[in-house]
Coordinates of C-alpha atoms in Angstrom, one line a residue:
M284 CA 89.6 120.7 165.5
S285 CA 86.0 119.3 164.2
A286 CA 84.0 120.2 161.1
T287 CA 80.7 120.0 160.8
V288 CA 78.0 120.1 157.9
A289 CA 75.3 122.8 157.7
V290 CA 72.8 122.5 155.3
Q291 CA 71.8 125.8 154.0
S292 CA 68.1 126.1 153.0
H293 CA 65.1 128.1 152.5
G294 CA 67.0 131.2 152.7
E295 CA 68.9 130.5 155.8
I296 CA 72.5 131.6 155.2
D297 CA 75.2 130.9 158.1
E298 CA 77.7 133.7 157.3
S299 CA 80.3 132.2 159.2
L300 CA 81.0 129.4 157.0
I301 CA 84.1 129.9 154.7
P302 CA 83.1 129.5 151.0
G303 CA 84.8 126.5 149.5
T304 CA 85.4 124.6 152.4
V305 CA 83.6 121.3 152.4
H306 CA 83.0 118.4 154.3
L307 CA 83.4 116.1 151.2
V308 CA 84.3 112.5 153.0
D309 CA 82.0 111.2 156.0
L310 CA 84.9 109.3 157.5
Q311 CA 82.7 108.1 160.6
H312 CA 79.5 107.8 158.5
T313 CA 77.6 110.1 160.9
L314 CA 76.8 113.3 158.6
A315 CA 73.1 114.1 158.3
A316 CA 73.8 114.5 154.4
Q317 CA 73.0 112.7 151.0
H318 CA 75.9 110.4 150.1
A319 CA 77.0 108.9 146.7
A320 CA 75.6 105.8 145.8
N321 CA 78.7 104.3 144.8
Q322 CA 80.7 105.6 147.3
K323 CA 79.2 105.6 150.7
D324 CA 81.3 108.0 152.6
I325 CA 81.5 110.7 149.8
V326 CA 79.0 113.6 150.7
L327 CA 77.0 115.2 147.6
V328 CA 78.0 118.8 147.4
P329 CA 75.9 120.7 146.5
T330 CA 73.0 118.8 147.9
P331 CA 70.2 118.0 145.4
S332 CA 66.6 118.9 145.7
S333 CA 64.0 116.0 145.6
D334 CA 62.8 117.3 142.3
P335 CA 63.1 114.7 139.4
E336 CA 63.8 117.8 137.0
D337 CA 66.7 118.8 139.0
P338 CA 69.9 118.3 136.8
L339 CA 71.8 116.7 139.8
N340 CA 68.9 113.9 139.9
W341 CA 69.0 113.1 136.4
S342 CA 69.6 109.6 135.2
P343 CA 73.4 109.2 134.0
K344 CA 72.1 108.7 130.4
R345 CA 70.2 111.9 130.6
K346 CA 73.4 113.9 132.2
Y347 CA 75.7 112.3 129.7
L348 CA 73.6 113.3 126.7
A349 CA 73.4 116.9 127.7
L350 CA 77.2 116.8 128.6
A351 CA 77.6 115.6 124.9
C352 CA 75.9 118.2 123.4
A353 CA 77.9 120.8 125.6
L354 CA 81.2 119.2 124.2
L355 CA 80.2 119.0 120.8
Y356 CA 79.3 122.8 120.9
T357 CA 82.8 123.2 122.3
W358 CA 84.7 121.1 119.9
F359 CA 83.2 122.5 116.6
N360 CA 83.1 126.1 118.0
G361 CA 86.7 125.5 118.9
I362 CA 87.5 124.2 115.4
A363 CA 86.0 127.5 113.9
L364 CA 87.9 129.5 116.1
S365 CA 91.2 128.0 115.2
V366 CA 91.5 127.7 111.5
V367 CA 94.2 130.0 110.6
Y368 CA 97.0 128.9 112.9
S369 CA 98.8 126.6 110.4
V370 CA 98.1 128.4 107.4
I371 CA 99.0 131.9 108.2
V372 CA 101.6 132.3 105.8
P373 CA 99.2 131.3 102.6
L374 CA 96.0 133.2 104.1
S375 CA 98.3 136.1 104.2
S376 CA 99.1 136.3 100.8
A377 CA 95.2 135.0 99.9
L378 CA 93.4 137.7 101.7
S379 CA 96.3 140.6 101.4
V380 CA 96.6 140.7 105.2
T381 CA 99.8 140.8 106.9
V382 CA 101.1 138.1 109.3
A383 CA 101.1 140.8 112.0
D384 CA 97.3 141.5 111.2
L385 CA 96.4 138.3 111.2
N386 CA 97.8 137.7 114.8
A387 CA 96.1 141.0 115.7
G388 CA 92.8 139.8 114.6
T389 CA 93.1 136.8 116.9
G390 CA 93.9 139.3 119.7
Y391 CA 90.6 140.9 119.0
M392 CA 88.8 137.7 118.6
F393 CA 90.2 136.6 122.3
L394 CA 89.2 140.1 123.4
L395 CA 85.7 139.6 122.2
L396 CA 85.4 136.2 123.3
G397 CA 86.0 137.4 127.1
Y398 CA 84.2 140.6 127.0
G399 CA 81.2 139.1 124.7
L400 CA 80.3 137.1 128.0
L401 CA 79.2 140.0 129.7
F402 CA 76.1 139.7 127.6
W403 CA 75.9 136.0 126.7
Q404 CA 76.5 134.7 130.2
P405 CA 73.8 137.0 131.7
F406 CA 71.5 136.2 128.9
A407 CA 71.9 132.5 129.3
L408 CA 71.0 132.5 132.8
Q409 CA 68.1 134.8 132.0
Y410 CA 66.6 133.3 129.2
G411 CA 68.3 129.7 129.3
K412 CA 71.7 128.0 128.1
R413 CA 69.9 126.2 125.3
L414 CA 68.8 129.1 123.4
T415 CA 72.2 130.6 123.9
Y416 CA 74.0 127.4 122.6
L417 CA 72.0 127.6 119.5
V418 CA 71.8 131.3 118.7
S419 CA 75.8 131.2 119.2
L420 CA 76.2 128.3 116.7
A421 CA 73.8 129.6 114.1
A422 CA 75.6 133.1 114.3
L423 CA 79.1 131.6 114.2
T424 CA 78.1 129.4 111.0
A425 CA 77.4 132.6 109.3
V426 CA 80.4 134.6 110.3
T427 CA 82.8 131.8 109.3
V428 CA 81.4 131.3 105.8
W429 CA 82.3 135.1 105.5
G430 CA 86.0 134.4 106.6
P431 CA 87.4 133.7 103.0
Y432 CA 86.0 136.7 101.7
A433 CA 87.4 139.2 104.4
R434 CA 89.8 140.6 102.5
G435 CA 92.2 143.6 103.8
N436 CA 93.3 144.5 107.3
G437 CA 89.8 146.0 108.1
Q438 CA 87.5 143.4 107.2
W439 CA 89.7 140.9 108.8
I440 CA 89.5 142.7 111.9
A441 CA 85.6 143.0 111.8
K442 CA 85.3 139.4 111.0
S443 CA 87.3 138.7 114.0
I444 CA 85.4 140.8 116.2
L445 CA 82.2 139.2 115.2
T446 CA 83.7 135.7 115.4
G447 CA 84.7 136.3 119.1
F448 CA 81.2 138.0 119.9
F449 CA 79.1 135.1 118.8
A450 CA 81.6 132.3 120.0
A451 CA 81.9 133.9 123.4
P452 CA 79.6 131.3 125.1
I453 CA 82.3 128.7 124.5
E454 CA 84.5 130.2 127.4
A455 CA 82.1 129.9 130.3
L456 CA 78.7 128.3 129.4
P457 CA 80.0 124.4 129.2
E458 CA 81.6 124.9 132.6
T459 CA 78.4 126.3 134.1
T460 CA 76.4 123.7 132.4
I461 CA 78.9 121.0 134.1
A462 CA 78.3 122.8 137.6
D463 CA 74.6 122.0 136.9
L464 CA 74.8 118.4 136.1
F465 CA 77.7 117.2 138.4
F466 CA 78.6 117.1 142.2
A467 CA 82.0 118.5 143.6
H468 CA 83.7 114.9 144.0
E469 CA 83.2 114.4 140.1
R470 CA 83.2 118.0 138.7
G471 CA 87.2 117.8 137.8
T472 CA 86.6 114.6 135.6
Y473 CA 84.1 116.5 133.5
L474 CA 85.9 119.9 133.3
G475 CA 88.9 117.5 132.3
W476 CA 86.6 116.3 129.3
Y477 CA 85.8 120.1 128.6
A478 CA 89.6 120.9 128.6
W479 CA 90.1 118.2 126.3
T480 CA 87.4 119.4 123.6
L481 CA 88.4 123.0 124.2
A482 CA 92.2 122.8 123.9
G483 CA 91.8 119.6 121.7
S484 CA 89.7 121.5 119.2
N485 CA 92.2 124.2 119.0
F486 CA 95.2 121.9 118.2
F487 CA 92.9 119.7 115.9
A488 CA 92.1 122.2 113.6
P489 CA 95.5 123.2 112.4
V490 CA 95.9 119.4 111.6
I491 CA 93.2 119.2 109.1
C492 CA 93.0 122.8 107.9
G493 CA 97.0 122.4 106.6
F494 CA 95.5 119.5 104.1
I495 CA 92.4 121.1 103.3
N496 CA 94.3 124.3 102.2
D497 CA 96.8 122.1 100.2
G498 CA 93.9 120.1 98.7
V499 CA 91.0 122.2 97.9
G500 CA 92.2 125.8 98.6
Y501 CA 92.1 128.1 101.4
R502 CA 88.3 128.9 101.2
W503 CA 87.3 125.2 102.5
V504 CA 89.7 126.0 105.7
F505 CA 86.3 128.1 106.7
Y506 CA 83.6 126.3 104.8
I507 CA 84.1 122.9 106.4
P508 CA 83.9 124.2 109.7
A509 CA 80.8 126.1 109.2
I510 CA 79.3 122.8 107.6
F511 CA 80.2 121.1 110.9
C512 CA 78.7 123.8 113.1
A513 CA 75.5 123.9 111.0
V514 CA 75.2 120.3 111.7
T515 CA 75.7 120.5 115.4
F516 CA 73.4 123.1 115.6
V517 CA 70.5 120.6 114.4
F518 CA 71.9 118.0 116.9
L519 CA 71.7 120.3 119.7
F520 CA 68.2 121.6 118.6
F521 CA 66.8 118.1 119.0
F522 CA 69.0 116.8 122.1
M523 CA 70.2 119.6 124.2
E524 CA 68.3 120.0 127.3
E525 CA 67.9 123.1 129.4
T526 CA 70.0 123.0 132.5
N527 CA 68.9 125.9 134.4
Y528 CA 67.3 125.1 137.7
D529 CA 66.4 127.6 140.4
R530 CA 67.6 126.2 143.6
K531 CA 66.1 126.9 147.1
T532 CA 69.1 125.7 148.8
V533 CA 72.9 125.8 148.6
G534 CA 75.7 123.6 149.3
I535 CA 76.8 121.9 152.4
V536 CA 79.7 123.7 153.8
A537 CA 82.0 122.7 156.5
A538 CA 82.4 125.0 159.3
A539 CA 85.2 125.1 161.8
E540 CA 85.2 124.8 165.3
S541 CA 81.3 123.8 165.6
R542 CA 79.8 121.3 167.7
S543 CA 77.5 118.7 166.1
S544 CA 75.3 115.9 167.0
V545 CA 73.1 113.4 164.8
E546 CA 69.7 113.2 166.4
K547 CA 68.4 110.8 164.2
E548 CA 69.4 108.5 161.2
A549 CA 67.3 106.8 158.7
A550 CA 67.6 105.7 155.3
V551 CA 65.1 107.2 152.8
G552 CA 64.7 106.1 149.3
A553 CA 64.9 108.6 146.7
G554 CA 65.4 106.6 143.5
E555 CA 68.4 104.5 142.5
E556 CA 70.6 107.4 141.8
K557 CA 70.8 108.9 145.1
K558 CA 70.0 108.2 149.1
V559 CA 69.1 110.5 151.6
L560 CA 70.9 109.8 155.0
N561 CA 69.3 111.1 158.5
N562 CA 66.5 113.7 158.8
G563 CA 67.6 116.0 161.5
L564 CA 71.0 117.8 162.4
E565 CA 71.4 119.9 165.5
L566 CA 73.9 123.0 165.2
G567 CA 74.6 125.1 168.2
G568 CA 71.1 124.1 169.6
R569 CA 69.0 125.0 166.6
L570 CA 67.3 122.4 164.2
V571 CA 68.6 122.7 160.5
V572 CA 66.5 121.8 157.8
P573 CA 67.8 118.4 156.2
A574 CA 69.1 117.6 152.7
G575 CA 66.6 116.3 150.4
V576 CA 63.8 119.1 150.9
A577 CA 61.7 119.1 148.1
T578 CA 62.1 122.3 146.1
S579 CA 59.2 121.5 143.9
P580 CA 55.9 119.3 144.7
A581 CA 56.4 115.8 145.2
G582 CA 55.4 113.9 142.0
T583 CA 56.3 116.7 139.3
P584 CA 55.7 115.2 135.9
A585 CA 58.7 114.7 133.7
K586 CA 59.1 116.7 130.7
T587 CA 57.9 115.4 127.6
F588 CA 60.3 115.2 124.4
W589 CA 58.6 118.1 122.9
Q590 CA 58.4 120.5 126.1
K591 CA 62.4 119.8 126.0
L592 CA 62.6 121.4 122.6
S593 CA 61.3 124.7 124.1
L594 CA 63.6 127.6 123.3
I595 CA 62.6 129.8 126.0
D596 CA 63.3 128.9 129.7
K597 CA 60.8 129.5 132.6
P598 CA 60.3 133.6 133.3
R599 CA 62.6 135.2 135.7
P600 CA 63.0 138.6 137.1
F601 CA 65.1 140.5 134.7
M602 CA 68.8 140.5 136.3
M603 CA 71.1 140.7 132.9
H604 CA 72.5 144.2 133.9
Y605 CA 72.8 143.1 137.4
R606 CA 74.8 139.9 136.5
A607 CA 77.0 142.0 133.7
W608 CA 77.6 144.6 136.7
Q609 CA 78.3 142.0 139.5
S610 CA 81.0 140.1 137.2
L611 CA 82.9 143.5 136.7
K612 CA 82.5 143.9 140.7
L613 CA 84.1 140.4 141.1
L614 CA 87.3 141.8 139.7
S615 CA 88.2 142.7 143.3
W616 CA 87.8 139.3 144.6
P617 CA 91.1 137.5 145.1
V618 CA 90.1 134.1 144.1
V619 CA 88.2 135.1 141.1
F620 CA 91.1 137.5 140.0
Y621 CA 93.7 134.3 140.6
S622 CA 91.8 132.1 138.7
G623 CA 91.7 134.5 135.5
F624 CA 95.3 135.6 135.8
S625 CA 96.1 131.7 136.0
Y626 CA 93.9 130.8 133.0
G627 CA 95.1 133.8 131.2
T628 CA 98.7 133.0 131.8
Y629 CA 98.4 129.6 130.3
L630 CA 96.3 130.7 127.3
I631 CA 99.3 133.1 126.5
Y632 CA 101.8 130.2 126.3
F633 CA 99.2 128.6 123.8
N634 CA 99.0 131.9 121.9
I635 CA 102.6 132.2 121.9
L636 CA 102.8 128.6 120.5
N637 CA 100.4 129.2 117.7
A638 CA 101.8 132.6 116.4
T639 CA 105.2 131.1 115.9
A640 CA 104.6 127.5 115.0
S641 CA 103.7 128.2 111.2
L642 CA 106.6 130.9 111.1
I643 CA 109.1 128.4 112.5
L644 CA 108.2 125.1 110.9
S645 CA 107.3 126.4 107.3
G646 CA 110.9 128.5 107.4
A647 CA 114.6 127.2 106.9
P648 CA 115.7 124.7 107.7
Y649 CA 112.5 122.8 108.3
N650 CA 110.6 124.0 105.2
F651 CA 107.3 122.4 106.3
Q652 CA 104.2 122.6 103.8
P653 CA 101.1 123.9 105.7
A654 CA 99.8 120.1 106.0
T655 CA 103.2 119.2 107.4
V656 CA 103.0 121.9 110.1
G657 CA 99.2 120.8 110.7
L658 CA 100.5 117.4 111.6
A659 CA 102.9 118.6 114.0
Y660 CA 99.9 119.4 116.2
I661 CA 99.3 115.8 116.5
S662 CA 101.7 116.3 119.3
C663 CA 99.6 118.9 121.0
L664 CA 96.7 116.7 120.9
I665 CA 98.8 113.9 122.7
G666 CA 99.5 116.6 125.6
V667 CA 96.0 117.8 125.7
T668 CA 94.8 114.1 126.4
A669 CA 97.3 113.5 128.8
A670 CA 96.7 116.7 130.9
S671 CA 93.0 116.0 130.7
A672 CA 93.3 112.7 132.2
F673 CA 95.7 114.2 134.7
T674 CA 93.8 117.0 136.0
G675 CA 90.2 115.4 135.4
V676 CA 90.1 111.8 136.8
F677 CA 93.2 112.1 138.8
S678 CA 92.5 115.4 140.4
D679 CA 89.1 114.3 141.8
R680 CA 90.9 111.2 143.1
F681 CA 93.7 113.3 144.5
I682 CA 91.4 115.9 146.4
I683 CA 89.2 112.9 148.0
R684 CA 92.5 111.6 149.2
L685 CA 93.8 115.0 150.8
A686 CA 90.4 115.3 152.1
R687 CA 90.7 111.8 153.8
K688 CA 94.0 113.2 155.2
N689 CA 92.3 116.3 156.4
N690 CA 89.5 114.6 158.7
G691 CA 87.1 114.4 155.6
V692 CA 87.4 118.4 154.8
S693 CA 88.3 119.5 151.3
E694 CA 89.8 122.7 150.5
P695 CA 89.8 124.2 147.1
E696 CA 93.5 125.0 147.6
H697 CA 94.1 121.1 147.5
R698 CA 93.4 120.9 143.8
L699 CA 96.3 123.9 143.3
W700 CA 99.2 121.6 144.2
L701 CA 98.8 119.9 140.9
F702 CA 100.3 123.0 139.3
S703 CA 103.6 122.0 140.5
I704 CA 103.9 120.0 137.4
S705 CA 103.3 122.6 135.0
T706 CA 105.5 125.1 136.6
I707 CA 108.3 123.1 135.5
V708 CA 107.1 122.0 132.2
I709 CA 106.4 125.7 130.8
P710 CA 109.8 126.9 131.2
A711 CA 111.5 123.8 129.8
S712 CA 109.2 123.6 126.9
F713 CA 109.8 127.1 126.1
I714 CA 113.6 126.9 126.1
L715 CA 113.4 123.5 124.0
W716 CA 111.0 125.5 121.5
G717 CA 112.7 128.8 121.3
V718 CA 116.6 127.8 121.7
G719 CA 115.9 124.8 119.7
A720 CA 114.5 126.7 116.8
A721 CA 117.4 129.1 117.0
H722 CA 120.1 126.5 116.7
S723 CA 118.0 124.4 114.1
V724 CA 117.7 121.3 116.2
H725 CA 116.0 118.3 115.0
W726 CA 112.2 118.9 114.1
F727 CA 111.4 116.1 116.8
G728 CA 112.6 118.5 119.7
L729 CA 110.2 121.1 118.2
V730 CA 107.4 119.2 117.9
F731 CA 107.8 117.6 121.4
A732 CA 108.0 121.1 122.8
M733 CA 104.6 121.7 121.3
G734 CA 103.1 118.6 123.0
T735 CA 104.6 119.5 126.5
T736 CA 103.4 123.2 126.2
A737 CA 99.7 121.9 125.2
F738 CA 100.0 119.4 128.5
A739 CA 100.6 122.7 130.4
N740 CA 98.3 124.9 128.6
T741 CA 95.3 122.2 129.4
M742 CA 96.3 121.8 133.1
G743 CA 95.8 125.8 133.4
I744 CA 92.4 125.1 132.0
T745 CA 91.1 122.6 134.1
L746 CA 92.5 123.5 137.3
S747 CA 91.9 127.2 137.4
V748 CA 87.9 126.7 136.3
A749 CA 87.7 124.1 139.0
Y750 CA 89.4 126.0 141.6
L751 CA 86.9 128.8 140.9
I752 CA 83.7 126.6 141.1
D753 CA 85.0 124.8 143.9
T754 CA 85.3 128.2 145.7
Y755 CA 82.3 130.1 144.6
R756 CA 79.8 127.6 143.2
D757 CA 76.8 129.4 143.7
I758 CA 77.8 132.6 141.7
S759 CA 80.1 130.5 139.4
G760 CA 78.0 131.7 136.2
D761 CA 79.0 135.2 136.9
A762 CA 82.4 134.7 138.3
L763 CA 83.3 132.7 135.3
T764 CA 82.6 135.8 133.1
T765 CA 85.0 137.6 135.1
C766 CA 87.8 135.0 134.9
I767 CA 87.4 135.0 131.0
I768 CA 87.7 138.8 130.8
I769 CA 90.7 138.7 132.7
R770 CA 91.9 135.6 130.7
N771 CA 91.1 137.2 127.3
T772 CA 92.5 140.6 128.0
M773 CA 95.8 139.1 128.7
S774 CA 95.3 137.1 125.3
F775 CA 94.6 140.3 123.6
A776 CA 97.8 142.0 124.7
I777 CA 100.1 139.0 123.5
G778 CA 98.4 139.1 120.1
Y779 CA 99.9 142.3 119.5
G780 CA 103.1 141.8 121.6
I781 CA 104.4 138.5 120.3
T782 CA 105.3 139.7 116.5
P783 CA 107.4 142.5 117.5
W784 CA 108.8 140.7 120.7
V785 CA 110.1 137.7 118.3
E786 CA 111.4 140.1 115.6
D787 CA 113.3 142.3 118.1
L788 CA 114.9 139.6 120.1
G789 CA 115.0 136.8 117.9
Y790 CA 113.8 133.1 118.9
Q791 CA 116.4 132.3 121.4
N792 CA 116.3 135.6 123.7
C793 CA 112.5 135.8 123.4
F794 CA 112.0 132.3 124.7
I795 CA 114.6 132.4 127.3
S796 CA 112.9 135.6 128.5
A797 CA 109.5 134.0 128.4
A798 CA 110.6 130.9 130.0
F799 CA 111.7 132.7 133.2
V800 CA 108.8 135.1 133.2
G801 CA 106.5 131.8 132.9
L802 CA 108.4 130.1 135.7
A803 CA 107.8 133.5 138.0
I804 CA 104.1 133.5 137.0
C805 CA 103.2 129.8 137.3
S806 CA 104.7 129.9 140.8
V807 CA 102.1 132.1 142.1
F808 CA 99.8 129.2 143.0
L809 CA 102.2 128.6 146.0
V810 CA 100.8 131.9 147.0
M811 CA 97.3 130.9 147.0
V812 CA 98.1 127.5 148.7
R813 CA 99.4 129.3 151.5
W814 CA 96.9 132.1 151.8
G815 CA 93.8 131.4 149.6
K816 CA 91.7 130.2 152.9
T817 CA 92.7 133.6 154.4
L818 CA 91.4 135.4 151.3
R819 CA 88.3 133.4 151.1
E820 CA 87.5 134.3 154.5
Q821 CA 87.9 137.9 153.8
K822 CA 85.1 137.7 151.1
R823 CA 83.0 135.4 153.3
V824 CA 80.4 137.9 154.3
Q825 CA 80.1 139.3 151.0
Y826 CA 79.9 135.9 149.3
W827 CA 76.9 134.8 151.3
R828 CA 75.0 138.0 151.1
E829 CA 75.2 137.7 147.4
V830 CA 73.9 134.2 147.5
K831 CA 71.2 135.2 149.9
K832 CA 70.2 137.9 147.3
R833 CA 69.9 135.5 144.4
M834 CA 68.0 132.9 146.7
D835 CA 65.4 135.4 147.5
A836 CA 65.1 136.2 143.8
G837 CA 65.1 132.5 142.7
L838 CA 68.4 132.9 140.8
V839 CA 70.6 130.2 142.5
H840 CA 71.3 127.6 139.8

């Protein structure tokens, strides 16, 4: 079987191509495509335009500044969302809210973190990601300041709902920004960085909030994160660039059983960061427009600093309602649903840990103070760091290696093999955590279980999102909304269920059952490894018609 690269340009969509299957490695150095400057056999997917304002063409310094802004937003937004985990017991008495209601508030927050994207993600793609980041941070700062005054169940639930709505962009916007900036062969690395800031912030907040509560009182558990959000707002106002870019082409996709011949090979200089190889490719007797075709006039002037500060992106046809509806329709697409289900599964493990950590560690025989409970989360930070490296840098190298063994063709399912690690880690961690607590094992055993649970949780973030973007990159903005809705609906349910689950079954039986349920659910990745490509094939025509519709409207980013 041979595989050929097809360049889809100027509205020409080949519906026979399977979404996500890409010719990533040019083993014979014969493909008419742009290649990475530092890895001559790696094909750039998606193909960048010749416009210097295309984020894919930005200098490394400019890309990393945009990435740093997205990660700073994620870090401090994540901290503001996670202030209660190590201080649940003292907050319960200070705010006159039961532990069950505090956990229920967290459930409502996660629900709005998901469904809020039906507004925010279309808003960001319509009016600009930069504006969305800034509005989200400003509103989150105000709602976080309200936190210590939200007394009673009603106010706490209201505060949690507003927090979830205004913080919702954290769930999908940074991943979309990374997809704007980086190519397929490097995307996993930066999604790993995102996963580190997202999960790391959730685990770092309990470390500092315990000390803040013990040192200056529970009010500053909310005030200090609000101050950091305000400072981040100022930084992003001056340095966060808009990464929305309306593409006229979509990525190079490998097609099975196609004949190809290279008609001409020529090197064309296009700046120090990219190289265009060849200018003709014959597919089935027809000439396809090659990569590197200009999508804006040559010599487009670079934006000035003041132009980059603009809050409003270029005008586009109003499509917010269409994108929101499309996100709901994507619930029926198997790959999208699996990504959300997988992401949600690993988030549930994180929620179970957070909902029980303060209860277990502050109770007998451990009797940890809130600050000490917070310190236990350092183990989680270590686990997050290890998983981010494993599913980031290593996963990119892993898929390139598998592509080389597969005649240069990369399949999105290649990355899913890494789930085999977390499938083992999750049940082992839960048994150590729950059974260990029931039998009063040494505190180090529980802290170790926290770290391994965080490791698996972070793997779920990176691999689930990477699989979705690798498969449906051209509609990933809307597909990510669907993914997060599924994920956070699952999280909302566990917010209501975890407290009675633990109280009725006890730590040992609760976590043994959770361990075996986790083993079964995590093993679902094997189904996608086996039949994922078949499922992608079933949605092939629908996908390319959706891409064509967006290309005609100038809405492919």
